[in-house]
Amino acid sequence: MPGISDSTWDRRGVLRAAGGLAALGALSACGSNTGRGGGGSGTSIKQMYHAYGEPGTQQAARKFAKAYPKADVSVQWIPGEFEKKLFTALLSSDAPDVFEFHPQIHLAHEKQIVPLDDILKDVKDDFNQADLASHTIDGKIYGVRMIDDPQFLFYRKSMLKKAGLKPPETLDELIDAAEKLTTGKVKGLYLGQTLQALQSPLVWSTGADLLTPKHEIGYHTDEVVAALRKMRRLYAGNALLKGAPTDFWDPASFTQGLCAMQWCGMWAMPQILQAHGDDVGIMPWPSSGGPGGRPVVYNGGWSAFVSSKAKDVDAAKEFVKWLWIDQKEYQREWALDYGFHIPPRKSVAADADKLKSGLAAEGVKLFEEDGLFDDPAWTQSMITTLTDVMANAVRGDADPDAELDKADRKINRELRRIFG
């Protein structure tokens, strides 16, 4: 159940969503009758999910919808290009009433979503406060966090031991370890097909932020430039697994022995443990060095939002409250029975016995010590722009400082559009 956006999707297409009639047709083809609720009031609610990869997730979503007594809830299960199809739908007359996504400021500023302070007011203290902060825009809370999905570097303990290595604590040590762990058909490290999943952790690991508290560019520093150069050296070498059949969110490359280390999420932990047992460790993305360097656990996740175009906004909010605030057993099931995720509700997390021992407990500890959350002001177009930097300066051989200069111009335009 990946807790971040599928990095192989065309993010440029997201920004052209208003003209995406083909995508809208594909969305309609997904159907809206995959999980009818049991309500008899005549009220209908359309709920949109991205297609989670873990077996049982779609059936669970349909079960939750059917159990809701006050409306007929339909489940749209969207395979591939979820963001593009979601953004297209939000601009159409066929917008979902409730959907899952990540907190982004433009959705609130463009009045595509509604505040949910009223349904959260009595339980705010029971939520992870960092989750609430990441969903707070202009003093109002948009979205109810469903799951927290920390991401780590998974590694094979036996392989590191055989190579005489300890878990790397800096980017230089990680590159060195990846090179020493590369033997025959086994590569030292897998970071995904495009490296997009590492772009925020890489910036954070230097001590920089994507944006400053004043909503100014924070990522363009000498330390980030140096880190990009190191990543280029890694990519140009022989230690990085390339051309894997699936992206970073799928642990198949790691479980099948194609690599000694892989960046992946807590959601994959049960599969990884089943494949390798106790021969697995986890670590944060290591510090990129320098006085401000820090280890990073990126905290992805998914949240429930209510569309401003909902046929009945109050009914949609009531459904979100019922499912993601009132139904703790469903919240526990969603977080723990289909991969491992950290429940954002403190009271639900307190009963999450599966996360209290072994590798899962280590993951929770790293999440609490080194976890960093999305900034809602870091918008979809900014993500795309930094993805281009990674493509050109790491997967390609362009000068990273020049690429960041280009990014600055685009992102400053976006910042002026949002904040004036």
Short mmCIF file of C-alpha atoms in Angstrom, two decimals, residues 28 37 58 148 162 194 243 252 263 299 304 328 343 363:
data_model
loop_
_atom_site.label_atom_id
_atom_site.label_comp_id
_atom_site.label_asym_id
_atom_site.label_seq_id
_atom_site.Cartn_x
_atom_site.Cartn_y
_atom_site.Cartn_z
CA SER A 28 -15.45 6.72 -16.20
CA GLY A 37 -23.14 1.17 0.36
CA GLN A 58 -9.94 -3.12 -2.67
CA ASP A 148 1.34 7.28 7.87
CA LYS A 162 30.19 -10.41 4.60
CA THR A 194 13.41 7.49 -11.78
CA GLY A 243 15.82 -1.42 -15.32
CA ALA A 252 10.27 -7.46 -5.43
CA TRP A 263 14.56 2.28 -0.62
CA ASN A 299 6.80 10.15 5.94
CA ALA A 304 -9.24 11.70 2.99
CA LYS A 328 -11.43 2.75 14.91
CA PRO A 343 -2.11 4.74 12.44
CA GLY A 363 10.43 1.52 11.95
#
